Coordinates of C-alpha atoms in Angstrom, one line a residue:
M16 CA -4.4 98.8 103.0
H17 CA -3.2 101.5 100.4
T18 CA -1.3 104.4 100.7
V19 CA -2.9 107.7 100.2
A20 CA -0.8 110.6 99.3
F21 CA -1.0 114.2 97.8
H22 CA 0.0 114.3 94.2
T23 CA 0.2 117.8 94.1
H24 CA 2.0 120.3 96.7
P25 CA -0.3 120.7 99.9
P26 CA -0.4 124.1 101.4
V27 CA 0.1 122.2 105.0
H28 CA 2.2 119.2 106.3
P29 CA 1.5 115.9 107.8
G30 CA 1.5 116.6 112.0
E31 CA -0.2 120.2 111.6
L32 CA -3.8 120.9 112.7
T33 CA -6.4 121.0 110.1
V34 CA -9.8 121.8 111.0
V35 CA -13.0 120.5 109.0
V36 CA -16.0 122.6 109.2
G37 CA -19.4 120.5 108.7
S38 CA -20.0 117.0 109.6
G39 CA -22.2 116.0 106.8
A40 CA -20.9 113.1 104.4
S41 CA -18.3 115.4 102.6
G42 CA -16.9 116.5 106.2
E43 CA -16.9 113.0 107.5
A44 CA -14.8 112.2 104.6
A45 CA -12.5 115.2 104.2
A46 CA -11.8 114.5 108.1
R47 CA -11.0 110.7 107.2
L48 CA -8.8 111.3 104.3
L49 CA -6.8 114.2 106.3
H50 CA -6.1 111.7 109.3
A51 CA -5.2 108.9 106.8
L52 CA -2.6 111.6 105.1
G53 CA -1.1 112.2 108.6
F54 CA -2.5 115.4 110.0
R55 CA -4.2 116.2 113.2
V56 CA -7.7 116.9 112.6
R57 CA -10.4 118.6 114.5
V58 CA -14.3 118.6 113.1
L59 CA -16.5 121.4 113.8
E60 CA -20.2 121.0 113.8
R61 CA -22.7 123.7 114.9
T62 CA -25.3 120.9 115.7
A63 CA -24.2 117.9 118.0
G64 CA -27.1 115.7 116.2
N65 CA -25.4 116.1 112.8
V66 CA -22.2 114.1 113.8
S67 CA -23.3 110.5 113.2
D68 CA -22.2 107.8 115.5
A69 CA -20.1 105.9 113.2
F70 CA -18.0 108.9 112.8
R71 CA -17.9 109.6 116.5
S72 CA -16.8 106.5 117.1
F73 CA -13.8 107.0 114.1
A74 CA -12.8 109.9 115.6
A75 CA -12.5 108.5 119.3
A76 CA -10.6 105.4 117.6
A77 CA -8.4 107.8 115.3
G78 CA -7.9 110.6 117.8
V79 CA -9.6 113.3 115.8
E80 CA -11.6 116.0 117.9
V81 CA -15.3 116.8 117.1
M82 CA -16.2 120.2 118.6
C83 CA -20.2 121.1 118.6
G84 CA -21.7 124.5 119.0
E85 CA -21.5 127.8 117.6
H86 CA -18.2 129.0 116.1
S87 CA -15.4 130.8 117.5
A88 CA -12.1 131.9 116.4
A89 CA -10.0 129.9 119.5
Q90 CA -11.3 126.7 117.4
F91 CA -9.3 127.5 114.3
A92 CA -6.2 128.9 116.2
G93 CA -3.2 127.0 115.5
A94 CA -4.7 125.5 112.3
S95 CA -2.8 125.4 109.2
L96 CA -5.5 124.8 106.9
V97 CA -9.4 125.1 106.8
V98 CA -11.6 122.3 104.9
T99 CA -15.1 123.1 104.4
S100 CA -18.1 121.0 103.4
P101 CA -20.2 121.8 100.4
G102 CA -23.0 124.5 101.8
V103 CA -20.8 126.2 104.3
P104 CA -20.8 129.7 103.6
V105 CA -17.4 130.8 103.3
H106 CA -18.1 134.3 104.5
V107 CA -19.2 133.3 107.9
L108 CA -16.0 131.6 108.4
R109 CA -13.8 134.4 107.3
P110 CA -14.2 136.6 110.6
F111 CA -13.0 133.5 112.6
L112 CA -10.3 132.7 110.5
E113 CA -9.0 136.4 110.6
Q114 CA -9.0 136.7 114.3
A115 CA -7.4 133.3 114.6
A116 CA -4.5 134.0 112.8
A117 CA -4.1 137.0 114.7
L118 CA -4.2 135.0 118.2
P119 CA -0.6 134.6 120.4
E120 CA -1.1 130.7 120.3
H121 CA -1.6 130.5 116.3
T122 CA 1.4 128.7 114.9
G123 CA 0.0 128.3 111.3
A124 CA 2.3 129.7 108.8
G125 CA 2.0 132.8 107.0
L126 CA 0.1 136.2 107.7
G127 CA -3.4 137.2 107.5
S128 CA -6.1 134.6 107.0
I129 CA -6.1 130.5 107.5
P130 CA -5.6 129.4 104.0
L131 CA -9.2 127.5 103.0
M132 CA -10.2 125.0 100.6
G133 CA -12.9 122.8 99.8
E134 CA -13.5 118.9 100.8
M135 CA -13.5 118.8 96.8
E136 CA -10.3 120.9 96.5
L137 CA -8.6 118.4 99.1
A138 CA -9.6 115.0 97.2
L139 CA -8.6 116.6 94.0
S140 CA -4.9 116.9 95.1
C141 CA -5.0 113.2 95.9
V142 CA -6.2 111.9 92.5
Q143 CA -4.3 111.5 89.0
E144 CA -7.5 110.1 87.1
P145 CA -9.0 112.0 84.1
I146 CA -12.0 114.1 85.0
L147 CA -14.8 115.3 84.0
A148 CA -16.4 117.7 86.1
V149 CA -19.7 119.6 85.8
T150 CA -21.0 123.0 87.7
G151 CA -23.8 125.2 87.0
S152 CA -27.1 126.5 88.4
S153 CA -29.3 123.7 87.1
G154 CA -29.0 120.4 85.2
K155 CA -25.9 119.2 86.7
T156 CA -27.0 116.1 88.2
T157 CA -28.9 114.9 84.9
T158 CA -25.7 115.7 82.9
V159 CA -23.3 114.0 85.0
S160 CA -25.7 110.9 85.1
L161 CA -25.8 110.9 81.6
A162 CA -22.2 111.3 81.2
A163 CA -21.1 108.7 83.5
A164 CA -23.8 105.9 81.9
M165 CA -22.2 106.9 78.4
L166 CA -18.6 106.3 79.5
E167 CA -19.6 103.1 81.2
R168 CA -21.2 102.0 77.9
A169 CA -17.6 103.2 76.2
G170 CA -16.1 100.3 78.4
K171 CA -14.8 102.9 81.0
K172 CA -15.2 102.1 84.6
V173 CA -16.1 105.4 86.3
F174 CA -16.6 106.8 89.5
L175 CA -19.5 109.3 89.9
G176 CA -19.7 111.6 92.7
G177 CA -18.9 114.7 94.3
N178 CA -22.0 116.3 95.1
I179 CA -24.0 113.6 94.0
G180 CA -23.9 110.3 95.9
T181 CA -19.9 109.9 97.2
P182 CA -17.7 112.5 98.2
L183 CA -14.3 112.4 96.2
S184 CA -12.5 111.9 99.5
S185 CA -14.2 108.4 100.0
Y186 CA -13.1 107.6 96.6
V187 CA -9.8 108.3 97.5
L188 CA -9.7 106.4 100.8
A189 CA -11.2 103.5 99.0
G190 CA -8.2 103.3 96.6
G191 CA -9.5 104.6 93.4
G192 CA -9.5 102.6 90.3
A193 CA -11.6 104.5 88.2
D194 CA -10.6 105.2 84.4
V195 CA -12.3 108.4 84.5
L196 CA -14.0 110.4 87.4
V197 CA -17.3 112.4 86.6
L198 CA -18.0 115.0 89.2
E199 CA -21.1 117.2 90.2
L200 CA -19.5 120.3 91.7
S201 CA -21.6 123.2 93.2

């Protein structure tokens, strides 16, 4: 087993509560990474059937809290950081974060809204490899696939992921090892 660590300064410290919104592949990977980094983790998922059995087993064994149903400010209370999965609209969460930050039981640092980042930003803070990232409205999957193939042909060990295939948090948890990361970003 390798050690997982931040390579940039995180906005939170181990032991603090982090909330992951969404339990798809990216949300589950973010929750596993946060747990490996030593944080208390709460996962929020609106639809109970979206939480995989494998993740429920992991969560039960690891002490990761899974809450299903409509979101509320109370679910975010005490959080020092909220991590969203791709596709979770930030504008929907912002009112809950602002309300939670104002609750008496909120112990997170700072005033105002609770800090928010995406799964990709979380994982990027744990990697040091060179990155080729592609974003835009169309052609991302083709572009990253072509770029990865060219780099592999040049003899590089490539991780192709992000919003295509494997979440970056899963790469970090697996110990890394690529020469270059080729990432599709939304």
